[in-house]
GROMACS .gro file of C-alpha atoms in nm:
model
  232
    1UNK     CA    1  -0.796  -5.882   3.067
    2UNK     CA    2  -1.099  -5.918   2.844
    3UNK     CA    3  -1.042  -6.062   2.496
    4UNK     CA    4  -0.986  -5.817   2.212
    5UNK     CA    5  -1.314  -5.823   2.020
    6UNK     CA    6  -1.270  -5.849   1.643
    7UNK     CA    7  -1.599  -5.806   1.454
    8UNK     CA    8  -1.534  -5.985   1.126
    9UNK     CA    9  -1.725  -6.032   0.804
   10UNK     CA   10  -1.786  -6.394   0.711
   11UNK     CA   11  -1.521  -6.381   0.439
   12UNK     CA   12  -1.237  -6.334   0.689
   13UNK     CA   13  -1.370  -6.530   0.986
   14UNK     CA   14  -1.183  -6.853   0.918
   15UNK     CA   15  -0.850  -6.681   0.865
   16UNK     CA   16  -0.857  -6.485   1.189
   17UNK     CA   17  -1.008  -6.782   1.374
   18UNK     CA   18  -0.719  -7.005   1.271
   19UNK     CA   19  -0.475  -6.754   1.420
   20UNK     CA   20  -0.646  -6.715   1.760
   21UNK     CA   21  -0.413  -6.954   1.943
   22UNK     CA   22  -0.101  -6.800   1.793
   23UNK     CA   23  -0.217  -6.449   1.876
   24UNK     CA   24  -0.274  -6.541   2.239
   25UNK     CA   25   0.065  -6.715   2.270
   26UNK     CA   26   0.275  -6.453   2.092
   27UNK     CA   27   0.092  -6.126   2.165
   28UNK     CA   28  -0.030  -6.211   2.512
   29UNK     CA   29  -0.404  -6.152   2.475
   30UNK     CA   30  -0.705  -6.356   2.366
   31UNK     CA   31  -0.942  -6.258   2.087
   32UNK     CA   32  -1.315  -6.299   2.023
   33UNK     CA   33  -1.435  -6.309   1.665
   34UNK     CA   34  -1.812  -6.243   1.636
   35UNK     CA   35  -1.922  -6.263   1.275
   36UNK     CA   36  -2.183  -6.090   1.062
   37UNK     CA   37  -2.244  -5.964   0.709
   38UNK     CA   38  -2.009  -5.677   0.636
   39UNK     CA   39  -2.292  -5.435   0.564
   40UNK     CA   40  -2.456  -5.521   0.898
   41UNK     CA   41  -2.125  -5.466   1.078
   42UNK     CA   42  -2.105  -5.124   0.912
   43UNK     CA   43  -2.462  -5.038   1.010
   44UNK     CA   44  -2.407  -5.135   1.371
   45UNK     CA   45  -2.082  -4.943   1.402
   46UNK     CA   46  -2.250  -4.636   1.250
   47UNK     CA   47  -2.541  -4.674   1.492
   48UNK     CA   48  -2.291  -4.697   1.781
   49UNK     CA   49  -2.439  -5.031   1.889
   50UNK     CA   50  -2.124  -5.241   1.848
   51UNK     CA   51  -1.884  -5.299   2.136
   52UNK     CA   52  -1.604  -5.430   1.913
   53UNK     CA   53  -1.244  -5.312   1.923
   54UNK     CA   54  -1.153  -5.411   1.565
   55UNK     CA   55  -1.350  -5.455   1.243
   56UNK     CA   56  -1.263  -5.666   0.942
   57UNK     CA   57  -1.459  -5.544   0.641
   58UNK     CA   58  -1.409  -5.442   0.279
   59UNK     CA   59  -1.210  -5.130   0.189
   60UNK     CA   60  -1.532  -4.963   0.072
   61UNK     CA   61  -1.706  -5.031   0.403
   62UNK     CA   62  -1.404  -4.904   0.596
   63UNK     CA   63  -1.404  -4.586   0.390
   64UNK     CA   64  -1.771  -4.538   0.478
   65UNK     CA   65  -1.690  -4.569   0.847
   66UNK     CA   66  -1.393  -4.336   0.811
   67UNK     CA   67  -1.622  -4.065   0.676
   68UNK     CA   68  -1.790  -4.059   1.017
   69UNK     CA   69  -1.456  -4.079   1.205
   70UNK     CA   70  -1.548  -4.421   1.345
   71UNK     CA   71  -1.225  -4.603   1.255
   72UNK     CA   72  -0.859  -4.530   1.310
   73UNK     CA   73  -0.700  -4.577   0.970
   74UNK     CA   74  -0.355  -4.525   1.120
   75UNK     CA   75  -0.403  -4.855   1.309
   76UNK     CA   76  -0.508  -5.085   1.025
   77UNK     CA   77  -0.379  -5.372   0.812
   78UNK     CA   78  -0.468  -5.506   0.466
   79UNK     CA   79  -0.587  -5.866   0.469
   80UNK     CA   80  -0.609  -5.947   0.098
   81UNK     CA   81  -0.851  -6.000  -0.188
   82UNK     CA   82  -1.150  -6.232  -0.204
   83UNK     CA   83  -1.309  -6.356  -0.526
   84UNK     CA   84  -1.632  -6.527  -0.627
   85UNK     CA   85  -1.612  -6.894  -0.722
   86UNK     CA   86  -1.824  -7.195  -0.807
   87UNK     CA   87  -1.892  -7.501  -0.594
   88UNK     CA   88  -2.057  -7.843  -0.621
   89UNK     CA   89  -2.137  -8.122  -0.380
   90UNK     CA   90  -1.823  -8.320  -0.292
   91UNK     CA   91  -1.779  -8.612  -0.530
   92UNK     CA   92  -1.970  -8.446  -0.816
   93UNK     CA   93  -1.782  -8.363  -1.139
   94UNK     CA   94  -1.619  -8.023  -1.116
   95UNK     CA   95  -1.761  -7.782  -1.375
   96UNK     CA   96  -1.523  -7.565  -1.576
   97UNK     CA   97  -1.601  -7.198  -1.507
   98UNK     CA   98  -1.262  -7.058  -1.608
   99UNK     CA   99  -1.373  -6.886  -1.929
  100UNK     CA  100  -1.687  -6.705  -2.035
  101UNK     CA  101  -1.780  -6.986  -2.274
  102UNK     CA  102  -1.737  -7.262  -2.017
  103UNK     CA  103  -1.908  -7.055  -1.749
  104UNK     CA  104  -2.217  -7.012  -1.970
  105UNK     CA  105  -2.212  -7.378  -2.063
  106UNK     CA  106  -2.202  -7.474  -1.694
  107UNK     CA  107  -2.502  -7.253  -1.624
  108UNK     CA  108  -2.705  -7.389  -1.916
  109UNK     CA  109  -2.627  -7.750  -1.817
  110UNK     CA  110  -2.709  -7.708  -1.449
  111UNK     CA  111  -3.034  -7.851  -1.313
  112UNK     CA  112  -3.012  -7.604  -1.024
  113UNK     CA  113  -2.815  -7.282  -0.973
  114UNK     CA  114  -2.772  -7.169  -0.612
  115UNK     CA  115  -2.667  -6.816  -0.505
  116UNK     CA  116  -2.688  -6.592  -0.201
  117UNK     CA  117  -2.881  -6.273  -0.149
  118UNK     CA  118  -2.558  -6.117  -0.020
  119UNK     CA  119  -2.340  -5.898  -0.249
  120UNK     CA  120  -2.193  -6.193  -0.444
  121UNK     CA  121  -2.544  -6.312  -0.539
  122UNK     CA  122  -2.657  -5.959  -0.632
  123UNK     CA  123  -2.353  -5.933  -0.857
  124UNK     CA  124  -2.426  -6.269  -1.022
  125UNK     CA  125  -2.785  -6.171  -1.091
  126UNK     CA  126  -2.650  -5.869  -1.281
  127UNK     CA  127  -2.415  -6.097  -1.472
  128UNK     CA  128  -2.702  -6.331  -1.563
  129UNK     CA  129  -2.898  -6.031  -1.692
  130UNK     CA  130  -2.606  -5.899  -1.895
  131UNK     CA  131  -2.561  -6.244  -2.056
  132UNK     CA  132  -2.932  -6.264  -2.136
  133UNK     CA  133  -2.975  -6.572  -1.913
  134UNK     CA  134  -3.216  -6.446  -1.649
  135UNK     CA  135  -3.531  -6.586  -1.803
  136UNK     CA  136  -3.372  -6.925  -1.873
  137UNK     CA  137  -3.219  -6.956  -1.525
  138UNK     CA  138  -3.507  -6.826  -1.314
  139UNK     CA  139  -3.696  -7.157  -1.288
  140UNK     CA  140  -3.374  -7.328  -1.175
  141UNK     CA  141  -3.245  -7.049  -0.950
  142UNK     CA  142  -3.234  -7.097  -0.571
  143UNK     CA  143  -3.150  -6.807  -0.337
  144UNK     CA  144  -3.036  -6.825   0.025
  145UNK     CA  145  -2.967  -6.542   0.266
  146UNK     CA  146  -2.605  -6.633   0.339
  147UNK     CA  147  -2.314  -6.823   0.191
  148UNK     CA  148  -2.326  -7.064   0.487
  149UNK     CA  149  -2.685  -7.151   0.399
  150UNK     CA  150  -2.586  -7.208   0.035
  151UNK     CA  151  -2.307  -7.446   0.134
  152UNK     CA  152  -2.519  -7.633   0.391
  153UNK     CA  153  -2.781  -7.684   0.118
  154UNK     CA  154  -2.523  -7.802  -0.133
  155UNK     CA  155  -2.363  -8.048   0.111
  156UNK     CA  156  -2.700  -8.204   0.192
  157UNK     CA  157  -2.851  -8.196  -0.157
  158UNK     CA  158  -2.902  -8.510  -0.364
  159UNK     CA  159  -2.977  -8.320  -0.686
  160UNK     CA  160  -2.756  -8.399  -0.983
  161UNK     CA  161  -2.595  -8.123  -1.189
  162UNK     CA  162  -2.633  -7.860  -0.916
  163UNK     CA  163  -2.391  -7.567  -0.907
  164UNK     CA  164  -2.354  -7.295  -0.646
  165UNK     CA  165  -2.169  -6.965  -0.639
  166UNK     CA  166  -2.026  -6.760  -0.355
  167UNK     CA  167  -1.712  -6.606  -0.215
  168UNK     CA  168  -1.418  -6.845  -0.221
  169UNK     CA  169  -1.352  -6.819   0.153
  170UNK     CA  170  -1.701  -6.939   0.246
  171UNK     CA  171  -1.684  -7.227  -0.002
  172UNK     CA  172  -1.342  -7.337   0.126
  173UNK     CA  173  -1.472  -7.333   0.481
  174UNK     CA  174  -1.688  -7.631   0.374
  175UNK     CA  175  -1.415  -7.813   0.180
  176UNK     CA  176  -1.412  -8.099   0.433
  177UNK     CA  177  -1.784  -8.080   0.498
  178UNK     CA  178  -1.936  -8.201   0.173
  179UNK     CA  179  -1.859  -7.914  -0.066
  180UNK     CA  180  -1.594  -7.897  -0.342
  181UNK     CA  181  -1.451  -7.576  -0.487
  182UNK     CA  182  -1.459  -7.567  -0.868
  183UNK     CA  183  -1.257  -7.250  -0.913
  184UNK     CA  184  -1.300  -6.871  -0.955
  185UNK     CA  185  -1.518  -6.696  -1.210
  186UNK     CA  186  -1.356  -6.557  -1.527
  187UNK     CA  187  -1.187  -6.220  -1.479
  188UNK     CA  188  -1.438  -6.055  -1.717
  189UNK     CA  189  -1.718  -6.102  -1.464
  190UNK     CA  190  -1.523  -6.140  -1.143
  191UNK     CA  191  -1.607  -5.932  -0.836
  192UNK     CA  192  -1.304  -5.877  -0.618
  193UNK     CA  193  -1.325  -5.727  -0.273
  194UNK     CA  194  -1.024  -5.615  -0.075
  195UNK     CA  195  -1.056  -5.668   0.300
  196UNK     CA  196  -0.888  -5.470   0.572
  197UNK     CA  197  -0.874  -5.469   0.953
  198UNK     CA  198  -0.883  -5.146   1.157
  199UNK     CA  199  -0.928  -5.026   1.513
  200UNK     CA  200  -1.259  -4.866   1.601
  201UNK     CA  201  -1.224  -4.520   1.754
  202UNK     CA  202  -1.450  -4.626   2.040
  203UNK     CA  203  -1.192  -4.880   2.161
  204UNK     CA  204  -0.927  -4.792   2.420
  205UNK     CA  205  -0.724  -5.106   2.335
  206UNK     CA  206  -0.476  -4.910   2.123
  207UNK     CA  207  -0.162  -5.105   2.216
  208UNK     CA  208  -0.322  -5.443   2.152
  209UNK     CA  209  -0.470  -5.317   1.822
  210UNK     CA  210  -0.126  -5.198   1.708
  211UNK     CA  211   0.031  -5.531   1.797
  212UNK     CA  212  -0.244  -5.715   1.611
  213UNK     CA  213  -0.200  -5.506   1.295
  214UNK     CA  214   0.173  -5.571   1.296
  215UNK     CA  215   0.109  -5.944   1.335
  216UNK     CA  216  -0.145  -5.946   1.048
  217UNK     CA  217   0.136  -5.831   0.819
  218UNK     CA  218   0.354  -6.132   0.911
  219UNK     CA  219   0.419  -6.428   0.682
  220UNK     CA  220   0.244  -6.659   0.928
  221UNK     CA  221  -0.076  -6.454   0.917
  222UNK     CA  222  -0.068  -6.420   0.537
  223UNK     CA  223  -0.026  -6.795   0.494
  224UNK     CA  224  -0.321  -6.862   0.726
  225UNK     CA  225  -0.547  -6.623   0.541
  226UNK     CA  226  -0.433  -6.747   0.199
  227UNK     CA  227  -0.526  -7.104   0.298
  228UNK     CA  228  -0.886  -6.986   0.342
  229UNK     CA  229  -0.913  -6.815   0.002
  230UNK     CA  230  -0.796  -6.465   0.092
  231UNK     CA  231  -0.547  -6.386  -0.183
  232UNK     CA  232  -0.247  -6.166  -0.100
   0.00000   0.00000   0.00000
């Protein structure tokens, strides 16, 4: 039997990856977990160019696919919420970003501010503009295409007082690889995305998809996802 193909956004890749062995032992089938940006997953599914059985994307993206009858919402499972947080190179002092005042102070004190060009970075650029900080930050602002690239840069950087921002799951993926998580943004400017898994209508692996969705609701699965920054 071929592995069940789960096309996952980067935010949920570590959680499902950590469960691969358990899924194979308890459910009796292997999984593959190709990863991409959520919006690219959505585009490929809509273009009918994906051969996946399952997608893991945000609720908004799933709703978009449902409009075209591309997902089976009856065979789905919530995965949890993901928030934006701050990060620094491991060993550097952790900045306080827990309140609006401390968040602004951390930005003003930073020699370099690193963000992605993915949705979290787009959101932060709007926040910078609303706070009137765009002009002051622009000379110190670095942009990378993905959260992985941000974290690879941060881990290798020797710059002092550098701060990066991204989704908590991608930061925590690098927690033993040279990056330290400083905490989530204040609620006033937080961007929370709820992620969900669902069977694609193109897939004939209905029984396996149903078994997977039931498993994703188990305590074991929730603990695994929570350890990666996906909040229940």
